[in-house]
Amino acid sequence: MSLTRKAYRAAILHSIADPAEVGIEASYEYFEDGLLVVDNGQISALGHASELLPTLPADIDITHYQDALITPGFIDTHIHLPQTGMVGAYGEQLLDWLNTYTFPCESQFADKAHADEVADIFIKELLRNGTTTALVFGSVHPQSVNSFFEAAEQLDLRMIAGKVMMDRNAPDYLTDTAESSYVESKALIERWHGKGRLHYAVTPRFAPTSTPEQLTLAGQLLTEYPDLYMQTHISENLKEIEWVKELFPERKGYLDVYDHYQLLGERSVFAHGVHLCDDECARLAETGSAISFCPTSNFFLGSGLFNLPMAEKHKLNVGIGTDVGGGTSFSLLQTLNEAYKVMQLQGARLSPFKSLYLATLGGARALRLEDRIGNLQPGTDADFLVLDYNATPLLGYRLQQANNIAETLFVLMTLGDDRTVLQTYAAGNLVHQR
Ligand code: GUN
Ligand code: ZN
């Protein structure tokens, strides 16, 4: 037996498939009295406690939780590190919000000490909210990504990030050039991509802030290195879409700009996609690209309602994203609460098992990491959460009335937030204790 073997006993729930593909009942596994066994940072067994316990040595270290649910760690497929200090900025929609609040806030990351301080706050906040993997925008400054990866590496977290590439239509103090963005991104890739559990994402901010030359070089980076990610924004706001048409009149539409510069692919994640058309969804699906659905941000910035059923029709990979600081909470539970309302406003439903899928396995699939994270299958990384049924008096009382795991899960996602996350484990290590 390995010295680092540990077991965790509680109710355990994880997604094993997309409910849209297999139906709700076949989409999850639930163990009312479950046991999760962790060896050297990886899950080695999952099952009913009554079945697994007799197979284990009598002296195994078991932590037993009452009134708690173990789930995979949450995956946030879209968030901005340098916007931590401006969450909840008043009054504007996307383009004015960027100019009024976002760019000045991001400019502070020219200072490495500031980047270090915010990276620390940001990672603590992710872990407090149960997010164990995130796809993260830095600022235009490479040091924002260095600070983030240095902090993530210390905790052996699985994280993906990139330096923003932005060479036009932004203040001079915050732009790079096509050439410098290529050179700086390359240096970050060489330093971080594939180091431990870290991955690099080529990060053109969005089409309006990159010249054709910069987009060309972004595409070139993707061909130069295997398994790189690409993240950007798309079709979030109607004025933004009009602006893209003016800037790229030769292209068929917004997605076609990215397609032309070869930025679509299996590791490409496009945030928002609120106003995508049918053809664009089909092209995203065809190329294996993913969408990050960002409901709190889409409400807060007045961007619109994401059409999840259309994405499902095209079998498009969809994850969920907080989009802090356009989004208003680091909590994926709170983000799912808003996602439910997005569907209600469109006359549709969001089953709690689909929500669980979006925040875990669906996110992992969007990132092509389902063999490592987003579920609790033996052989995957031991990134998991302990959710506390008694996190608040109201939650405790409400859950006493719940009749089954579907109701429990839905109430956790409706009333839950950071307080619900009792513990967060990453690679088998306790990285947050409430
Ligand atoms: N589009 C371009 N940049 C941004 C950003 O920082 N946040 C959001 N929500 N949309 C963007
Ligand atoms: Zn964003």
XYZ file of C-alpha atoms and ligand atoms in Angstrom:
446
model
C 0.000 0.000 0.000
C 1.191 3.477 -0.892
C 1.911 5.766 2.036
C -0.327 8.452 0.589
C -3.461 6.336 0.248
C -6.566 7.924 1.742
C -10.285 7.287 1.516
C -13.274 9.624 1.763
C -16.706 8.384 2.746
C -19.874 10.405 2.012
C -22.637 10.634 -0.551
C -20.814 10.826 -3.895
C -22.115 12.088 -7.249
C -20.485 12.583 -10.634
C -21.445 12.940 -14.295
C -20.532 10.155 -16.680
C -22.213 11.476 -19.846
C -24.133 14.408 -21.304
C -27.839 14.146 -20.384
C -28.630 15.598 -23.819
C -27.086 12.492 -25.386
C -27.950 9.618 -23.064
C -30.905 10.908 -21.037
C -30.790 12.050 -17.445
C -30.734 8.686 -15.650
C -27.769 7.354 -17.617
C -25.797 10.586 -17.236
C -24.639 10.192 -13.635
C -23.513 7.812 -10.917
C -24.685 8.358 -7.359
C -23.544 6.488 -4.262
C -25.660 7.355 -1.247
C -22.997 5.918 1.072
C -19.991 6.091 -1.213
C -16.258 5.710 -0.864
C -13.578 7.505 -2.880
C -10.070 6.081 -2.614
C -7.100 8.277 -3.511
C -3.564 7.037 -4.140
C -0.717 9.463 -4.813
C -2.972 12.243 -6.047
C -5.108 10.066 -8.280
C -8.417 8.331 -7.749
C -7.870 4.598 -7.443
C -11.385 3.421 -6.584
C -14.961 4.690 -6.400
C -17.998 2.779 -5.252
C -20.438 1.880 -2.520
C -18.721 1.928 0.879
C -20.234 -1.461 1.712
C -18.602 -3.029 -1.355
C -15.229 -1.288 -1.273
C -14.447 -1.352 2.455
C -13.890 -5.133 2.663
C -11.322 -4.865 -0.152
C -9.198 -2.309 1.705
C -6.655 -2.767 4.541
C -8.223 -2.399 7.983
C -5.938 0.496 8.920
C -6.680 2.680 5.880
C -7.102 6.376 6.697
C -10.802 7.169 6.092
C -12.423 10.582 6.479
C -16.159 10.162 7.006
C -18.491 13.090 6.270
C -22.090 13.359 7.453
C -24.596 15.497 5.523
C -22.159 16.149 2.731
C -21.772 15.412 -0.963
C -18.520 14.672 -2.783
C -18.409 15.860 -6.397
C -15.628 16.459 -8.911
C -13.938 19.861 -8.661
C -15.676 22.501 -10.745
C -14.280 23.696 -14.068
C -14.598 27.357 -15.001
C -14.090 27.605 -18.755
C -13.861 31.396 -18.871
C -12.519 33.886 -16.314
C -10.247 36.956 -16.222
C -7.582 37.140 -13.518
C -6.892 40.901 -13.910
C -10.587 41.751 -13.489
C -10.722 40.461 -9.904
C -10.583 44.024 -8.592
C -13.470 45.310 -10.703
C -16.247 42.746 -10.300
C -19.589 44.524 -10.109
C -18.720 47.675 -12.116
C -21.829 49.814 -12.615
C -23.868 50.878 -15.556
C -22.275 49.878 -18.858
C -22.617 47.283 -21.591
C -19.635 45.521 -23.114
C -17.755 48.117 -25.168
C -18.168 51.028 -22.730
C -17.573 48.676 -19.803
C -14.218 47.675 -21.336
C -13.126 51.286 -21.847
C -14.452 52.685 -18.583
C -13.512 49.973 -16.120
C -11.690 47.001 -17.595
C -8.728 48.524 -19.365
C -7.733 50.823 -16.471
C -7.981 47.907 -14.034
C -5.917 45.600 -16.245
C -3.222 48.280 -16.687
C -2.142 47.754 -13.059
C -0.660 44.387 -14.055
C 2.341 46.128 -15.578
C 3.578 45.842 -11.968
C 4.677 42.273 -11.099
C 4.101 42.844 -7.375
C 0.489 43.757 -8.122
C 0.140 40.699 -10.371
C 1.514 38.472 -7.574
C -0.906 39.907 -5.043
C -3.970 39.496 -7.265
C -2.923 36.008 -8.458
C -2.878 34.917 -4.834
C -6.322 36.399 -4.106
C -7.696 34.981 -7.361
C -6.512 31.414 -6.752
C -7.769 31.443 -3.170
C -11.126 32.628 -4.473
C -11.272 29.882 -7.111
C -10.546 27.220 -4.484
C -12.971 28.704 -1.933
C -15.634 28.311 -4.588
C -14.658 24.777 -5.503
C -13.104 25.600 -8.869
C -10.111 23.321 -9.362
C -9.486 24.047 -13.051
C -10.010 27.305 -14.918
C -9.287 28.641 -18.389
C -7.904 32.047 -17.507
C -7.302 35.304 -19.363
C -4.279 37.217 -18.089
C -3.721 40.854 -18.998
C -1.588 41.949 -21.948
C 1.440 41.761 -19.609
C 3.310 38.438 -19.557
C 3.934 38.877 -15.820
C 0.192 38.430 -15.163
C 0.520 34.871 -16.479
C 3.832 34.252 -14.718
C 2.299 35.289 -11.392
C -0.716 33.076 -11.963
C 1.237 29.990 -13.000
C 3.786 30.432 -10.206
C 0.961 30.392 -7.654
C -0.896 27.514 -9.361
C 2.280 25.426 -9.568
C 2.844 25.724 -5.818
C -0.483 23.984 -5.237
C -0.129 21.523 -8.120
C -3.352 22.781 -9.709
C -4.499 21.900 -13.224
C -4.843 25.343 -14.808
C -4.815 26.880 -18.281
C -3.956 30.519 -18.968
C -2.591 32.919 -21.514
C -1.409 36.460 -21.982
C -3.902 38.659 -23.825
C -2.865 39.598 -27.370
C -4.234 43.061 -28.199
C -2.583 45.376 -30.719
C -5.322 47.863 -31.638
C -8.512 49.586 -30.460
C -7.326 49.744 -26.865
C -5.402 52.419 -24.949
C -1.705 52.729 -25.858
C -0.716 51.795 -22.307
C -2.362 48.396 -22.807
C -1.456 47.307 -26.321
C 1.277 45.017 -27.566
C 2.268 44.585 -31.220
C 1.737 41.600 -33.458
C 5.438 40.816 -33.163
C 5.813 41.373 -29.394
C 2.667 39.386 -28.640
C 4.069 36.470 -30.625
C 7.468 36.602 -28.946
C 6.043 37.020 -25.444
C 3.452 34.274 -25.897
C 6.152 31.950 -27.213
C 8.351 32.583 -24.162
C 5.408 31.808 -21.855
C 4.629 28.633 -23.801
C 8.240 27.476 -23.527
C 8.253 28.170 -19.807
C 4.860 26.815 -18.772
C 3.029 24.674 -21.312
C 3.027 21.074 -20.092
C 4.863 21.901 -16.863
C 3.228 19.823 -14.134
C -0.505 20.276 -14.605
C -0.266 23.641 -16.393
C -1.254 24.377 -19.979
C -0.973 27.473 -22.152
C -3.776 29.156 -24.105
C -3.082 31.512 -27.009
C -5.330 34.457 -26.073
C -6.316 37.054 -28.678
C -8.757 39.189 -26.637
C -11.404 39.410 -29.404
C -11.401 40.235 -33.096
C -11.765 44.038 -32.670
C -8.554 44.371 -30.648
C -6.297 42.369 -32.973
C -4.951 43.308 -36.386
C -4.997 40.685 -39.135
C -1.217 40.366 -38.586
C -1.707 39.516 -34.923
C -4.456 36.984 -35.652
C -2.175 35.386 -38.250
C 0.594 34.988 -35.657
C -1.879 33.588 -33.108
C -2.788 30.927 -35.656
C 0.893 30.296 -36.302
C 1.574 29.610 -32.618
C -1.178 26.991 -32.642
C 0.522 25.177 -35.502
C 3.966 25.418 -33.900
C 3.112 23.685 -30.616
C 0.997 20.587 -30.044
C -1.952 20.674 -27.654
C -1.982 24.432 -27.152
C -5.297 25.976 -26.210
C -6.887 29.011 -27.862
C -9.347 31.263 -26.019
C -11.176 34.367 -27.135
C -14.597 36.048 -27.068
C -17.324 35.813 -29.705
C -20.770 37.246 -30.423
C -21.447 38.525 -26.953
C -23.006 41.898 -27.663
C -24.864 43.309 -30.689
C -22.711 46.458 -30.996
C -19.602 44.300 -30.796
C -20.885 42.173 -33.687
C -21.575 45.270 -35.823
C -18.063 46.515 -35.085
C -16.520 43.226 -36.195
C -18.449 43.484 -39.482
C -17.018 46.976 -40.030
C -13.469 45.899 -39.207
C -13.557 42.697 -41.288
C -15.988 43.458 -44.164
C -14.388 40.742 -46.295
C -15.441 37.980 -43.865
C -18.843 36.229 -43.807
C -19.388 36.915 -40.121
C -17.783 36.980 -36.692
C -16.852 33.299 -36.489
C -15.491 33.413 -40.020
C -12.880 35.943 -38.878
C -11.466 33.417 -36.411
C -11.917 30.589 -38.903
C -9.958 32.486 -41.554
C -6.997 32.868 -39.180
C -7.160 29.163 -38.256
C -8.165 29.689 -34.668
C -10.879 27.006 -34.546
C -10.090 23.522 -33.278
C -10.398 20.930 -30.568
C -8.685 23.063 -27.949
C -10.369 26.344 -28.885
C -12.850 27.848 -26.418
C -15.030 30.784 -27.430
C -16.661 32.732 -24.616
C -20.332 33.784 -24.742
C -21.643 33.000 -28.249
C -24.948 34.582 -27.264
C -25.835 35.677 -30.781
C -24.382 32.837 -32.866
C -26.427 31.622 -35.820
C -27.155 28.043 -36.804
C -24.345 27.905 -39.392
C -21.811 29.193 -36.890
C -22.823 26.530 -34.347
C -22.466 23.895 -37.048
C -18.970 25.129 -37.944
C -17.903 25.232 -34.282
C -19.118 21.666 -33.847
C -17.459 20.492 -37.048
C -14.085 21.807 -35.882
C -14.469 20.425 -32.339
C -14.426 23.930 -30.867
C -16.220 24.714 -27.610
C -18.367 27.491 -26.202
C -18.180 28.839 -22.677
C -21.677 29.746 -21.483
C -21.389 32.727 -19.117
C -24.836 33.433 -17.657
C -24.030 35.867 -14.833
C -21.961 37.969 -17.208
C -24.529 37.822 -19.991
C -27.149 39.110 -17.552
C -24.924 41.660 -15.853
C -23.637 43.238 -19.088
C -27.092 42.972 -20.691
C -25.661 40.783 -23.461
C -28.544 38.349 -23.920
C -29.683 34.762 -23.444
C -27.457 31.904 -24.600
C -29.325 29.331 -26.691
C -28.197 26.060 -25.102
C -30.760 23.923 -26.968
C -29.318 25.145 -30.285
C -25.818 24.205 -29.116
C -27.127 20.777 -28.064
C -28.782 20.297 -31.439
C -25.371 20.708 -33.049
C -23.650 18.509 -30.425
C -21.416 21.449 -29.654
C -19.114 21.153 -26.644
C -20.296 23.602 -23.997
C -18.747 24.402 -20.629
C -19.793 26.986 -18.080
C -17.851 30.144 -17.300
C -18.079 32.819 -14.635
C -16.410 35.499 -16.806
C -15.405 37.425 -13.696
C -15.265 40.508 -13.801
C -18.103 40.753 -16.388
C -19.589 37.914 -14.375
C -20.499 38.685 -10.813
C -19.522 35.568 -8.876
C -16.626 33.119 -8.675
C -19.157 30.492 -7.616
C -20.126 27.996 -10.293
C -23.107 27.073 -8.092
C -24.329 30.658 -8.371
C -23.489 30.633 -12.076
C -25.656 27.533 -12.564
C -28.436 29.231 -10.627
C -28.382 31.973 -13.273
C -28.058 29.436 -16.109
C -31.335 27.910 -14.952
C -33.024 31.314 -15.282
C -31.579 31.819 -18.767
C -33.390 28.650 -19.788
C -36.588 29.616 -17.961
C -36.695 32.905 -19.877
C -36.550 30.892 -23.112
C -39.325 28.542 -22.038
C -36.909 25.652 -21.481
C -35.551 23.678 -18.542
C -32.077 23.059 -17.218
C -31.996 19.770 -15.341
C -29.720 19.739 -12.295
C -27.837 16.849 -13.880
C -27.193 18.907 -17.013
C -25.972 21.691 -14.731
C -23.657 19.274 -12.931
C -22.420 18.103 -16.328
C -21.739 21.675 -17.497
C -19.701 22.474 -14.380
C -17.696 19.232 -14.425
C -17.537 16.670 -17.245
C -18.859 19.060 -19.912
C -16.154 21.574 -19.000
C -13.554 18.810 -19.055
C -14.727 17.735 -22.512
C -14.639 21.328 -23.764
C -10.991 21.338 -22.627
C -10.248 17.800 -23.876
C -9.297 16.801 -20.344
C -12.025 14.289 -19.497
C -9.425 11.559 -18.980
C -7.934 13.675 -16.152
C -10.674 15.855 -14.558
C -14.411 16.529 -14.404
C -15.358 13.078 -13.096
C -14.308 10.613 -10.420
C -13.389 7.607 -12.540
C -10.396 5.622 -11.243
C -7.222 6.851 -12.950
C -8.242 10.516 -13.006
C -6.700 13.318 -10.937
C -8.066 13.524 -7.392
C -9.608 16.993 -7.817
C -12.806 16.893 -5.796
C -15.061 18.807 -3.426
C -16.903 18.191 -0.208
C -20.175 20.159 -0.289
C -21.829 20.827 3.072
C -25.596 20.255 3.247
C -25.711 22.442 6.380
C -23.675 25.338 5.004
C -26.397 27.805 5.989
C -29.457 27.348 8.216
C -31.809 27.758 5.263
C -29.894 25.289 3.080
C -29.882 22.728 5.909
C -33.602 23.114 6.516
C -34.486 23.083 2.828
C -32.422 19.956 2.147
C -34.208 18.119 4.966
C -37.305 18.411 2.773
C -35.558 17.047 -0.328
C -36.768 13.648 -1.458
C -33.992 12.523 -3.769
C -30.584 13.431 -5.156
C -32.104 15.375 -8.077
C -33.886 17.704 -5.670
C -30.862 17.938 -3.378
C -28.632 18.824 -6.301
C -31.017 21.438 -7.645
C -31.360 23.111 -4.251
C -27.561 23.092 -3.792
C -27.259 24.897 -7.120
C -30.021 27.366 -6.308
C -29.126 28.263 -2.717
C -25.453 27.296 -2.721
C -22.349 29.445 -3.065
C -18.818 29.582 -1.611
C -20.189 28.762 1.845
C -21.354 25.397 0.517
C -17.799 24.322 -0.295
C -16.489 22.753 2.901
C -13.264 21.410 1.383
C -11.499 21.485 -1.952
C -8.921 18.849 -2.917
C -6.499 19.121 -5.834
C -4.271 16.189 -6.815
C -5.314 14.639 -3.518
C -4.136 17.617 -1.442
C -6.478 19.656 0.719
C -6.211 23.119 -0.864
C -9.182 24.799 0.789
C -10.905 24.234 4.100
C -13.855 26.511 4.911
N -14.732 40.993 -24.954
C -13.464 41.445 -25.079
N -12.869 41.560 -23.886
C -13.769 41.167 -22.973
C -13.733 41.038 -21.560
O -12.749 41.320 -20.888
N -14.866 40.587 -20.971
C -15.972 40.261 -21.675
N -17.040 39.812 -21.028
N -16.022 40.371 -23.001
C -14.946 40.806 -23.649
Zn -14.516 37.338 -20.856
